[in-house]
Short mmCIF file of C-alpha atoms in Angstrom, two decimals:
data_model
loop_
_atom_site.label_atom_id
_atom_site.label_comp_id
_atom_site.label_asym_id
_atom_site.label_seq_id
_atom_site.Cartn_x
_atom_site.Cartn_y
_atom_site.Cartn_z
CA UNK N 1 -193.29 32.72 11.39
CA UNK N 2 -192.06 32.96 7.80
CA UNK N 3 -195.41 32.16 6.19
CA UNK N 4 -197.60 35.11 5.18
CA UNK N 5 -199.78 35.95 8.17
CA UNK N 6 -201.45 39.17 7.03
CA UNK N 7 -205.24 39.28 6.48
CA UNK N 8 -206.32 37.51 3.28
CA UNK N 9 -207.26 40.75 1.55
CA UNK N 10 -204.05 42.63 2.36
CA UNK N 11 -201.89 43.88 -0.48
CA UNK N 12 -198.50 43.26 1.16
CA UNK N 13 -197.14 40.02 2.59
CA UNK N 14 -195.65 39.79 6.07
CA UNK N 15 -194.89 36.99 8.49
CA UNK N 16 -194.61 37.31 12.24
CA UNK N 17 -191.64 39.63 12.51
CA UNK N 18 -190.50 39.13 8.91
CA UNK N 19 -190.98 41.08 5.72
CA UNK N 20 -191.94 38.92 2.70
CA UNK N 21 -193.25 41.22 -0.04
CA UNK N 22 -193.76 44.91 0.60
CA UNK N 23 -192.20 48.25 -0.37
CA UNK N 24 -189.47 47.40 2.17
CA UNK N 25 -188.44 44.16 0.46
CA UNK N 26 -185.58 45.65 -1.53
CA UNK N 27 -183.01 43.39 0.22
CA UNK N 28 -184.57 40.47 -1.70
CA UNK N 29 -182.98 41.75 -4.90
CA UNK N 30 -184.18 40.81 -8.37
CA UNK N 31 -183.83 37.02 -8.32
CA UNK N 32 -184.78 35.54 -4.96
CA UNK N 33 -188.51 34.74 -5.12
CA UNK N 34 -191.35 36.15 -3.10
CA UNK N 35 -191.53 33.67 -0.26
CA UNK N 36 -187.98 34.36 0.80
CA UNK N 37 -188.03 36.70 3.77
CA UNK N 38 -185.94 39.02 5.90
CA UNK N 39 -185.58 42.18 7.90
CA UNK N 40 -183.62 45.41 7.84
CA UNK N 41 -181.81 47.35 10.54
CA UNK N 42 -181.67 51.08 11.17
CA UNK N 43 -177.96 51.46 10.45
CA UNK N 44 -178.18 49.78 7.04
CA UNK N 45 -177.87 46.16 8.10
CA UNK N 46 -180.11 43.53 6.55
CA UNK N 47 -180.79 39.80 6.63
CA UNK N 48 -182.56 37.95 3.82
CA UNK N 49 -183.21 34.18 3.78
CA UNK N 50 -184.42 31.84 1.04
CA UNK N 51 -185.55 28.43 2.35
CA UNK N 52 -185.96 26.93 -1.12
CA UNK N 53 -182.26 27.26 -1.96
CA UNK N 54 -181.05 27.20 1.67
CA UNK N 55 -179.34 30.55 1.14
CA UNK N 56 -179.06 33.64 3.29
CA UNK N 57 -177.57 37.07 2.66
CA UNK N 58 -176.31 39.16 5.57
CA UNK N 59 -175.20 42.76 5.15
CA UNK N 60 -173.44 44.56 8.00
CA UNK N 61 -173.21 48.28 7.37
CA UNK N 62 -173.22 51.65 9.08
CA UNK N 63 -174.98 54.09 6.79
CA UNK N 64 -175.71 56.78 9.38
CA UNK N 65 -172.14 57.93 10.09
CA UNK N 66 -170.84 60.17 8.75
CA UNK N 67 -173.99 62.06 7.81
CA UNK N 68 -174.73 62.72 4.17
CA UNK N 69 -173.74 59.30 2.83
CA UNK N 70 -175.89 57.85 0.02
CA UNK N 71 -178.80 55.64 1.19
CA UNK N 72 -177.90 51.99 1.56
CA UNK N 73 -181.27 50.61 0.40
CA UNK N 74 -180.32 50.07 -3.28
CA UNK N 75 -177.07 48.39 -2.22
CA UNK N 76 -178.96 45.76 -0.22
CA UNK N 77 -180.84 44.62 -3.30
CA UNK N 78 -177.76 44.66 -5.52
CA UNK N 79 -175.87 42.45 -3.08
CA UNK N 80 -178.74 39.93 -2.96
CA UNK N 81 -178.95 39.85 -6.76
CA UNK N 82 -175.18 39.42 -7.07
CA UNK N 83 -175.30 36.59 -4.52
CA UNK N 84 -178.01 34.72 -6.45
CA UNK N 85 -176.11 35.21 -9.71
CA UNK N 86 -172.84 33.99 -8.20
CA UNK N 87 -174.56 30.84 -6.92
CA UNK N 88 -176.52 30.40 -10.19
CA UNK N 89 -179.82 30.59 -8.32
CA UNK N 90 -183.07 31.51 -10.06
CA UNK N 91 -181.34 32.95 -13.10
CA UNK N 92 -183.21 32.19 -16.35
CA UNK N 93 -182.05 28.81 -17.61
CA UNK N 94 -180.25 27.99 -14.36
CA UNK N 95 -179.51 24.30 -13.84
CA UNK N 96 -178.93 24.69 -10.11
CA UNK N 97 -181.48 22.66 -8.17
CA UNK N 98 -183.55 24.72 -5.76
CA UNK N 99 -186.09 22.73 -3.84
CA UNK N 100 -186.55 19.86 -6.27
CA UNK N 101 -187.36 19.59 -9.96
CA UNK N 102 -190.62 21.32 -10.84
CA UNK N 103 -193.09 18.87 -12.35
CA UNK N 104 -196.21 20.24 -14.08
CA UNK N 105 -199.42 18.27 -13.79
CA UNK N 106 -198.73 15.93 -16.70
CA UNK N 107 -195.22 15.14 -15.38
CA UNK N 108 -196.71 14.58 -11.95
CA UNK N 109 -199.12 12.03 -13.42
CA UNK N 110 -196.26 10.24 -15.16
CA UNK N 111 -194.07 10.28 -12.05
CA UNK N 112 -196.82 8.64 -9.99
CA UNK N 113 -197.95 6.20 -12.69
CA UNK N 114 -201.29 8.03 -12.97
CA UNK N 115 -202.19 7.12 -9.39
CA UNK N 116 -204.02 10.45 -8.96
CA UNK N 117 -206.61 9.27 -11.49
CA UNK N 118 -207.56 6.03 -9.76
CA UNK N 119 -210.31 7.60 -7.59
CA UNK N 120 -211.75 9.17 -10.73
CA UNK N 121 -211.67 5.82 -12.52
CA UNK N 122 -213.40 4.13 -9.62
CA UNK N 123 -216.15 6.75 -9.68
CA UNK N 124 -216.77 5.93 -13.35
CA UNK N 125 -216.77 2.14 -12.90
CA UNK N 126 -213.13 1.81 -13.94
CA UNK N 127 -213.75 3.09 -17.45
CA UNK N 128 -212.86 6.68 -18.29
CA UNK N 129 -213.44 8.12 -21.76
CA UNK N 130 -211.70 11.47 -21.79
CA UNK N 131 -211.33 14.55 -23.93
CA UNK N 132 -208.33 16.87 -23.79
CA UNK N 133 -208.25 20.65 -24.20
CA UNK N 134 -204.68 21.49 -25.17
CA UNK N 135 -202.29 23.08 -27.64
CA UNK N 136 -198.54 23.36 -28.25
CA UNK N 137 -197.91 24.11 -24.55
CA UNK N 138 -199.22 20.69 -23.51
CA UNK N 139 -195.83 19.01 -23.14
CA UNK N 140 -193.98 17.26 -20.35
CA UNK N 141 -190.50 18.37 -19.27
CA UNK N 142 -188.95 16.16 -21.95
CA UNK N 143 -191.01 17.64 -24.76
CA UNK N 144 -193.45 14.75 -25.14
CA UNK N 145 -197.00 15.80 -25.95
CA UNK N 146 -199.70 15.36 -23.34
CA UNK N 147 -201.84 14.02 -26.20
CA UNK N 148 -199.46 11.11 -26.72
CA UNK N 149 -198.89 10.49 -23.01
CA UNK N 150 -202.61 10.16 -22.31
CA UNK N 151 -203.29 8.22 -25.52
CA UNK N 152 -200.76 5.57 -24.44
CA UNK N 153 -201.15 5.79 -20.67
CA UNK N 154 -200.46 2.58 -18.79
CA UNK N 155 -203.67 2.87 -16.80
CA UNK N 156 -206.33 0.31 -17.53
CA UNK N 157 -209.69 1.85 -18.39
CA UNK N 158 -208.37 5.27 -19.47
CA UNK N 159 -209.13 6.11 -23.10
CA UNK N 160 -208.47 9.42 -24.87
CA UNK N 161 -211.09 9.87 -27.60
CA UNK N 162 -211.37 13.58 -28.38
CA UNK N 163 -209.20 16.68 -28.56
CA UNK N 164 -210.39 20.26 -28.11
CA UNK N 165 -208.40 23.28 -29.26
CA UNK N 166 -208.71 26.85 -27.88
CA UNK N 167 -207.94 30.18 -29.55
CA UNK N 168 -204.83 29.85 -31.76
CA UNK N 169 -205.59 26.21 -32.54
CA UNK N 170 -204.13 22.86 -31.53
CA UNK N 171 -200.62 23.97 -32.58
CA UNK N 172 -200.92 27.38 -30.91
CA UNK N 173 -199.77 29.10 -34.10
CA UNK N 174 -202.97 30.51 -35.64
CA UNK N 175 -203.66 34.22 -35.14
CA UNK N 176 -207.06 34.41 -36.78
CA UNK N 177 -210.69 33.64 -36.22
CA UNK N 178 -212.57 30.84 -37.91
CA UNK N 179 -210.17 28.00 -37.05
CA UNK N 180 -211.76 24.83 -38.37
CA UNK N 181 -212.03 21.49 -36.62
CA UNK N 182 -209.49 18.97 -37.88
CA UNK N 183 -207.67 15.74 -37.09
CA UNK N 184 -204.46 15.35 -35.14
CA UNK N 185 -202.00 13.79 -37.56
CA UNK N 186 -199.92 11.86 -35.03
CA UNK N 187 -202.75 10.30 -33.02
CA UNK N 188 -205.54 10.34 -35.59
CA UNK N 189 -207.88 11.82 -32.98
CA UNK N 190 -210.52 14.38 -33.96
CA UNK N 191 -209.78 17.97 -32.95
CA UNK N 192 -212.89 20.01 -32.13
CA UNK N 193 -212.05 23.68 -32.61
CA UNK N 194 -213.54 25.99 -30.01
CA UNK N 195 -212.52 29.00 -32.09
CA UNK N 196 -214.41 28.27 -35.29
CA UNK N 197 -217.07 30.87 -34.44
CA UNK N 198 -218.43 32.77 -31.46
CA UNK N 199 -221.06 30.07 -30.96
CA UNK N 200 -218.38 27.35 -30.99
CA UNK N 201 -216.55 28.72 -27.96
CA UNK N 202 -218.82 26.86 -25.56
CA UNK N 203 -218.49 23.06 -25.79
CA UNK N 204 -221.65 21.39 -27.06
CA UNK N 205 -223.57 18.62 -25.34
CA UNK N 206 -223.19 16.30 -28.33
CA UNK N 207 -219.39 16.58 -28.04
CA UNK N 208 -219.47 15.83 -24.32
CA UNK N 209 -222.19 13.21 -24.03
CA UNK N 210 -219.83 10.25 -24.51
CA UNK N 211 -217.08 11.62 -22.29
CA UNK N 212 -216.56 10.95 -18.60
CA UNK N 213 -214.00 13.71 -18.14
CA UNK N 214 -212.29 16.56 -19.94
CA UNK N 215 -208.63 17.13 -19.14
CA UNK N 216 -207.04 20.55 -19.63
CA UNK N 217 -203.35 21.13 -20.28
CA UNK N 218 -202.71 24.74 -21.30
CA UNK N 219 -200.10 27.29 -20.29
CA UNK N 220 -202.04 30.30 -19.05
CA UNK N 221 -200.57 33.81 -19.07
CA UNK N 222 -202.37 34.92 -15.92
CA UNK N 223 -204.66 37.70 -17.13
CA UNK N 224 -208.43 38.12 -17.19
CA UNK N 225 -208.43 38.90 -20.91
CA UNK N 226 -206.34 35.84 -21.84
CA UNK N 227 -209.00 33.64 -23.38
CA UNK N 228 -207.76 30.29 -22.05
CA UNK N 229 -209.22 31.25 -18.68
CA UNK N 230 -212.73 31.82 -20.02
CA UNK N 231 -212.39 28.62 -22.06
CA UNK N 232 -211.82 26.66 -18.86
CA UNK N 233 -214.77 28.49 -17.33
CA UNK N 234 -216.97 27.41 -20.23
CA UNK N 235 -216.06 23.77 -19.58
CA UNK N 236 -216.99 24.21 -15.93
CA UNK N 237 -220.31 25.71 -17.06
CA UNK N 238 -220.82 22.75 -19.38
CA UNK N 239 -220.02 20.23 -16.64
CA UNK N 240 -222.55 21.85 -14.33
CA UNK N 241 -225.14 21.85 -17.12
CA UNK N 242 -224.45 18.22 -18.00
CA UNK N 243 -225.22 17.25 -14.41
CA UNK N 244 -228.31 19.43 -14.02
CA UNK N 245 -229.89 18.92 -17.42
CA UNK N 246 -228.74 15.45 -18.49
CA UNK N 247 -227.79 13.78 -15.17
CA UNK N 248 -224.40 13.14 -16.73
CA UNK N 249 -221.33 13.50 -14.54
CA UNK N 250 -218.52 15.18 -16.48
CA UNK N 251 -215.33 15.66 -14.49
CA UNK N 252 -212.98 18.52 -15.32
CA UNK N 253 -209.32 17.72 -14.66
CA UNK N 254 -206.76 20.54 -14.82
CA UNK N 255 -203.18 19.42 -15.39
CA UNK N 256 -201.74 22.47 -13.73
CA UNK N 257 -198.70 24.50 -14.74
CA UNK N 258 -196.76 27.32 -13.08
CA UNK N 259 -197.95 30.89 -13.43
CA UNK N 260 -195.90 32.88 -15.95
CA UNK N 261 -195.49 36.14 -14.05
CA UNK N 262 -194.95 35.05 -10.46
CA UNK N 263 -198.24 34.08 -8.85
CA UNK N 264 -197.98 36.88 -6.33
CA UNK N 265 -199.24 40.00 -8.10
CA UNK N 266 -202.92 40.91 -8.11
CA UNK N 267 -203.79 44.17 -9.80
CA UNK N 268 -205.90 46.21 -12.14
CA UNK N 269 -209.51 47.32 -12.15
CA UNK N 270 -212.24 44.80 -11.39
CA UNK N 271 -214.47 44.08 -14.36
CA UNK N 272 -217.94 45.61 -14.36
CA UNK N 273 -221.04 43.44 -14.10
CA UNK N 274 -222.95 42.70 -17.27
CA UNK N 275 -219.90 42.27 -19.49
CA UNK N 276 -219.19 38.55 -19.21
CA UNK N 277 -217.51 37.10 -22.27
CA UNK N 278 -214.50 35.44 -23.82
CA UNK N 279 -212.07 38.00 -22.37
CA UNK N 280 -213.93 38.38 -19.07
CA UNK N 281 -215.46 35.14 -17.86
CA UNK N 282 -217.31 36.72 -14.92
CA UNK N 283 -217.77 40.04 -13.17
CA UNK N 284 -215.41 41.43 -10.53
CA UNK N 285 -212.21 39.90 -11.92
CA UNK N 286 -209.03 42.00 -11.81
CA UNK N 287 -206.98 42.21 -14.97
CA UNK N 288 -204.09 40.31 -13.30
CA UNK N 289 -205.09 37.53 -10.91
CA UNK N 290 -201.81 36.05 -9.61
CA UNK N 291 -203.03 32.46 -9.99
CA UNK N 292 -202.22 29.31 -11.92
CA UNK N 293 -204.87 27.96 -14.29
CA UNK N 294 -205.80 25.31 -11.74
CA UNK N 295 -206.34 27.99 -9.12
CA UNK N 296 -208.34 30.07 -11.59
CA UNK N 297 -210.59 27.06 -12.20
CA UNK N 298 -211.09 26.63 -8.45
CA UNK N 299 -211.93 30.34 -8.12
CA UNK N 300 -214.50 30.14 -10.93
CA UNK N 301 -216.02 26.99 -9.47
CA UNK N 302 -216.39 28.61 -6.05
CA UNK N 303 -217.60 32.06 -7.13
CA UNK N 304 -219.44 31.83 -10.46
CA UNK N 305 -223.15 31.37 -9.87
CA UNK N 306 -225.01 28.84 -11.97
CA UNK N 307 -228.62 29.05 -13.20
CA UNK N 308 -229.86 27.87 -9.80
CA UNK N 309 -228.19 30.81 -8.06
CA UNK N 310 -225.58 28.64 -6.34
CA UNK N 311 -221.85 28.35 -7.11
CA UNK N 312 -221.08 26.10 -10.08
CA UNK N 313 -219.42 23.43 -7.94
CA UNK N 314 -218.70 21.31 -11.02
CA UNK N 315 -216.70 18.08 -10.49
CA UNK N 316 -213.17 19.52 -10.58
CA UNK N 317 -209.77 17.93 -9.97
CA UNK N 318 -206.51 19.86 -10.14
CA UNK N 319 -203.38 17.76 -10.61
CA UNK N 320 -200.94 20.11 -9.00
CA UNK N 321 -197.45 21.08 -10.11
CA UNK N 322 -194.93 19.47 -7.77
CA UNK N 323 -192.19 21.49 -6.05
CA UNK N 324 -193.60 24.80 -7.27
CA UNK N 325 -193.80 27.92 -5.11
CA UNK N 326 -195.83 30.88 -6.24
CA UNK N 327 -192.99 33.40 -6.03
CA UNK N 328 -191.21 31.90 -9.05
CA UNK N 329 -191.41 33.42 -12.51
CA UNK N 330 -191.78 30.95 -15.36
CA UNK N 331 -188.19 31.41 -16.54
CA UNK N 332 -187.01 30.40 -13.05
CA UNK N 333 -188.77 27.02 -13.13
CA UNK N 334 -186.35 25.20 -15.43
CA UNK N 335 -189.23 24.30 -17.76
CA UNK N 336 -188.76 24.66 -21.53
CA UNK N 337 -190.34 27.70 -23.14
CA UNK N 338 -193.29 27.34 -25.48
CA UNK N 339 -195.09 30.40 -26.80
CA UNK N 340 -198.45 30.37 -25.00
CA UNK N 341 -199.82 32.24 -28.02
CA UNK N 342 -198.25 33.50 -31.25
CA UNK N 343 -197.49 37.02 -30.00
CA UNK N 344 -196.28 36.13 -26.50
CA UNK N 345 -192.78 35.03 -27.43
CA UNK N 346 -190.61 36.10 -24.51
CA UNK N 347 -190.82 36.51 -20.77
CA UNK N 348 -190.56 40.26 -21.35
CA UNK N 349 -193.65 40.25 -23.57
CA UNK N 350 -195.64 38.30 -20.97
CA UNK N 351 -194.52 40.75 -18.28
CA UNK N 352 -195.54 43.81 -20.32
CA UNK N 353 -198.76 42.15 -21.49
CA UNK N 354 -200.10 42.99 -18.04
CA UNK N 355 -199.96 46.62 -19.21
CA UNK N 356 -200.41 46.58 -22.98
CA UNK N 357 -203.28 44.11 -22.78
CA UNK N 358 -205.34 47.04 -21.47
CA UNK N 359 -204.41 49.05 -24.58
CA UNK N 360 -204.93 46.24 -27.09
CA UNK N 361 -208.47 47.00 -28.28
CA UNK N 362 -207.87 50.75 -28.66
CA UNK N 363 -206.83 52.31 -31.96
CA UNK N 364 -203.12 52.17 -31.05
CA UNK N 365 -200.76 49.37 -32.06
CA UNK N 366 -199.35 47.19 -29.31
CA UNK N 367 -196.69 45.74 -31.57
CA UNK N 368 -198.63 42.99 -33.34
CA UNK N 369 -197.03 42.40 -36.71
CA UNK N 370 -193.62 43.60 -35.48
CA UNK N 371 -190.61 41.72 -34.15
CA UNK N 372 -191.49 42.70 -30.57
CA UNK N 373 -195.23 42.31 -29.99
CA UNK N 374 -196.42 43.39 -26.54
CA UNK N 375 -193.06 45.03 -25.83
CA UNK N 376 -193.78 48.27 -27.69
CA UNK N 377 -196.70 50.38 -28.80
CA UNK N 378 -197.35 53.24 -31.17
CA UNK N 379 -199.60 54.93 -33.70
CA UNK N 380 -199.22 57.06 -36.81
CA UNK N 381 -200.53 60.06 -34.87
CA UNK N 382 -198.12 60.06 -31.89
CA UNK N 383 -194.75 61.77 -31.51
CA UNK N 384 -192.41 59.11 -30.19
CA UNK N 385 -189.95 61.40 -28.41
CA UNK N 386 -192.74 63.42 -26.84
CA UNK N 387 -194.59 60.37 -25.56
CA UNK N 388 -191.46 58.61 -24.24
CA UNK N 389 -190.34 61.79 -22.47
CA UNK N 390 -193.75 62.29 -20.91
CA UNK N 391 -193.95 58.71 -19.64
CA UNK N 392 -190.40 58.83 -18.26
CA UNK N 393 -191.37 62.01 -16.41
CA UNK N 394 -193.98 59.97 -14.56
CA UNK N 395 -191.07 58.28 -12.73
CA UNK N 396 -192.30 54.70 -13.01
CA UNK N 397 -189.08 53.33 -11.60
CA UNK N 398 -189.53 49.71 -12.72
CA UNK N 399 -189.45 50.56 -16.44
CA UNK N 400 -188.05 53.06 -18.88
CA UNK N 401 -189.47 54.23 -22.19
CA UNK N 402 -187.49 54.59 -25.42
CA UNK N 403 -188.63 56.24 -28.63
CA UNK N 404 -188.56 53.85 -31.56
CA UNK N 405 -190.14 53.05 -34.93
CA UNK N 406 -192.58 50.17 -35.34
CA UNK N 407 -192.43 48.40 -38.67
CA UNK N 408 -195.77 46.63 -38.91
CA UNK N 409 -195.89 43.81 -41.43
CA UNK N 410 -198.38 43.75 -44.27
CA UNK N 411 -200.08 40.39 -44.00
CA UNK N 412 -203.39 38.60 -43.77
CA UNK N 413 -203.94 39.51 -40.12
CA UNK N 414 -204.45 43.21 -40.89
CA UNK N 415 -202.98 44.40 -37.61
CA UNK N 416 -203.43 48.10 -36.77
CA UNK N 417 -201.25 50.17 -39.14
CA UNK N 418 -200.33 47.05 -41.13
CA UNK N 419 -197.81 47.70 -43.86
CA UNK N 420 -196.66 50.95 -42.24
CA UNK N 421 -193.70 52.25 -40.27
CA UNK N 422 -195.05 54.28 -37.39
CA UNK N 423 -193.59 56.15 -34.41
CA UNK N 424 -193.66 54.17 -31.21
CA UNK N 425 -192.34 53.64 -27.71
CA UNK N 426 -190.40 50.60 -26.49
CA UNK N 427 -190.91 49.52 -22.87
CA UNK N 428 -187.80 48.24 -21.11
CA UNK N 429 -188.46 46.51 -17.80
CA UNK N 430 -185.78 47.21 -15.21
CA UNK N 431 -187.42 45.67 -12.12
CA UNK N 432 -190.08 43.11 -12.95
CA UNK N 433 -190.54 41.87 -9.39
CA UNK N 434 -191.90 45.24 -8.26
CA UNK N 435 -193.69 46.21 -11.45
CA UNK N 436 -197.44 46.76 -11.20
CA UNK N 437 -198.32 45.88 -14.79
CA UNK N 438 -201.96 47.02 -14.77
CA UNK N 439 -200.94 50.34 -13.18
CA UNK N 440 -198.40 50.73 -16.00
CA UNK N 441 -201.17 50.06 -18.51
CA UNK N 442 -203.24 52.80 -16.90
CA UNK N 443 -200.31 55.23 -17.16
CA UNK N 444 -200.05 54.48 -20.89
CA UNK N 445 -203.79 54.93 -21.46
CA UNK N 446 -203.74 58.20 -19.53
CA UNK N 447 -200.69 59.46 -21.42
CA UNK N 448 -202.23 58.70 -24.82
CA UNK N 449 -205.45 60.43 -23.82
CA UNK N 450 -203.62 63.41 -22.31
CA UNK N 451 -201.31 64.03 -25.27
CA UNK N 452 -203.57 62.97 -28.15
CA UNK N 453 -207.18 63.40 -27.00
CA UNK N 454 -208.53 63.93 -30.51
CA UNK N 455 -206.80 60.92 -32.06
CA UNK N 456 -206.81 58.30 -29.29
CA UNK N 457 -210.03 56.31 -28.94
CA UNK N 458 -210.10 55.61 -25.20
CA UNK N 459 -213.60 54.13 -25.23
CA UNK N 460 -212.45 51.25 -27.42
CA UNK N 461 -209.91 50.30 -24.76
CA UNK N 462 -212.76 49.55 -22.35
CA UNK N 463 -213.40 46.26 -24.15
CA UNK N 464 -210.50 44.85 -22.09
CA UNK N 465 -210.34 47.38 -19.25
CA UNK N 466 -214.03 46.55 -18.56
CA UNK N 467 -214.33 49.26 -15.92
CA UNK N 468 -216.25 52.37 -16.89
CA UNK N 469 -215.24 54.29 -13.77
CA UNK N 470 -211.58 53.94 -14.77
CA UNK N 471 -212.28 55.19 -18.29
CA UNK N 472 -214.29 58.13 -16.93
CA UNK N 473 -211.51 59.02 -14.50
CA UNK N 474 -208.96 59.10 -17.33
CA UNK N 475 -211.28 61.35 -19.34
CA UNK N 476 -211.53 63.65 -16.32
CA UNK N 477 -207.70 63.90 -16.27
CA UNK N 478 -207.45 62.44 -12.78
CA UNK N 479 -203.95 61.50 -11.69
CA UNK N 480 -203.20 57.83 -12.52
CA UNK N 481 -201.95 57.26 -8.97
CA UNK N 482 -205.37 58.24 -7.63
CA UNK N 483 -207.13 56.01 -10.15
CA UNK N 484 -204.97 53.03 -9.13
CA UNK N 485 -205.75 53.78 -5.48
CA UNK N 486 -209.47 53.66 -6.32
CA UNK N 487 -209.05 49.98 -7.26
CA UNK N 488 -207.88 49.00 -3.75
CA UNK N 489 -211.23 48.23 -2.12
CA UNK N 490 -212.27 45.90 -4.93
CA UNK N 491 -208.87 44.20 -5.01
CA UNK N 492 -209.04 43.60 -1.26
CA UNK N 493 -212.37 41.84 -1.66
CA UNK N 494 -211.03 39.78 -4.56
CA UNK N 495 -207.94 38.72 -2.59
CA UNK N 496 -210.14 37.48 0.24
CA UNK N 497 -212.08 35.23 -2.15
CA UNK N 498 -208.92 34.25 -4.03
CA UNK N 499 -207.28 32.97 -0.85
CA UNK N 500 -209.79 30.10 -0.73
CA UNK N 501 -208.84 28.98 -4.24
CA UNK N 502 -205.06 29.00 -3.86
CA UNK N 503 -203.14 25.73 -3.96
CA UNK N 504 -199.49 26.75 -3.77
CA UNK N 505 -197.66 28.47 -0.95
CA UNK N 506 -194.65 30.74 -0.76
CA UNK N 507 -192.33 28.25 0.92
CA UNK N 508 -191.28 24.72 -0.08
#
């Protein structure tokens, strides 16, 4: 009864008789995850239950007598949040156990003495030469590198021979193009850079021919334009090609990790056909997918068509994260923080990246080169007070906008407005669990176009929006609420396909 039972394409989650995630879920508060559930009563009563922490919150109230009393709805959420805080549940950095220690894929392998790999070994005659696509985020809970764990794995026949690095390099610290291949100092293994050039982004046959499998351990951010997703897609493409063209079985093994924003939100415009690339692996992807990287790989494998017109169906194994439920945000998992890329440094920046990622390729700054990248935006040609006031007037209740000044560093990266102090707007998230990040991004695009139509280059933003109808609607000054509503049919279709790729549920 407490599991989501709505149709696969539905936007809101409901069980039989229980509310799970909908506009009426305010009694959940800010900390209990999606997957907890409850119900409200007419007089102001509410019941909310969280199976993972074995906690329930009951509010008995009479908000209808006398007439004219303030609504009780906000109080319900505040009480739930206060309860979670008092019990040290789901607060960032909390040490309180809730449903078992969360073990990412690499930890899961270690905990089970690599037993999950034995069927794979048997398929390859008990000898498995592997490559590893990873960076600084490829660590176990204790901070040991996945590189070193696999290089010294106590599993006969397993041999790590090659490393691959995505955008930002093997250390995850480079913010430039043209990253050269190198050698890992600690292990001595070669590192093949997949960001040396545009042509290098797809793995080459000569680098795969002597491998039986490629493992992937990367922390994804959860957005279509985050290039780690396309990089995984390119390995799936390569595995399918190896089989079809060279009769070489190349297994892809995803060592999965939790989603960073909770794996519950799906939003944004679906990408137009004919624009596949490094920031949009395939057509009809929303900007926020609500999946882990392992689930993304499953979705690609099921829905991307290969040269023969059939789904890729490459040999794919996902080593799942143990004890994870999809309603958790990354900072509620108890896992140590590693920047997934140089400019995503905080949970706030990842949250707002859902919005500012849609602005990134325009001629506005999204905070690169400042102390708060992806938490603020600006341009030399805006008026900060005017823009903040306008956006606050839109009554986006999950955030507020504050006028500020962006001091953009002068450095080799040549970020927009580098070396300048420019007017800007800081985004402060007040309710991340109910924030529709892509809809917020649309509001920002529409505001910039509305207030500064001569200066703001909206067409450039379409490199990451990848939806011409959305750009045209902004140009026509349509209300952002109506534009967001126009995405619904496509998102419903995506959710139906996505449901077949999901691994993790909402309950323990």
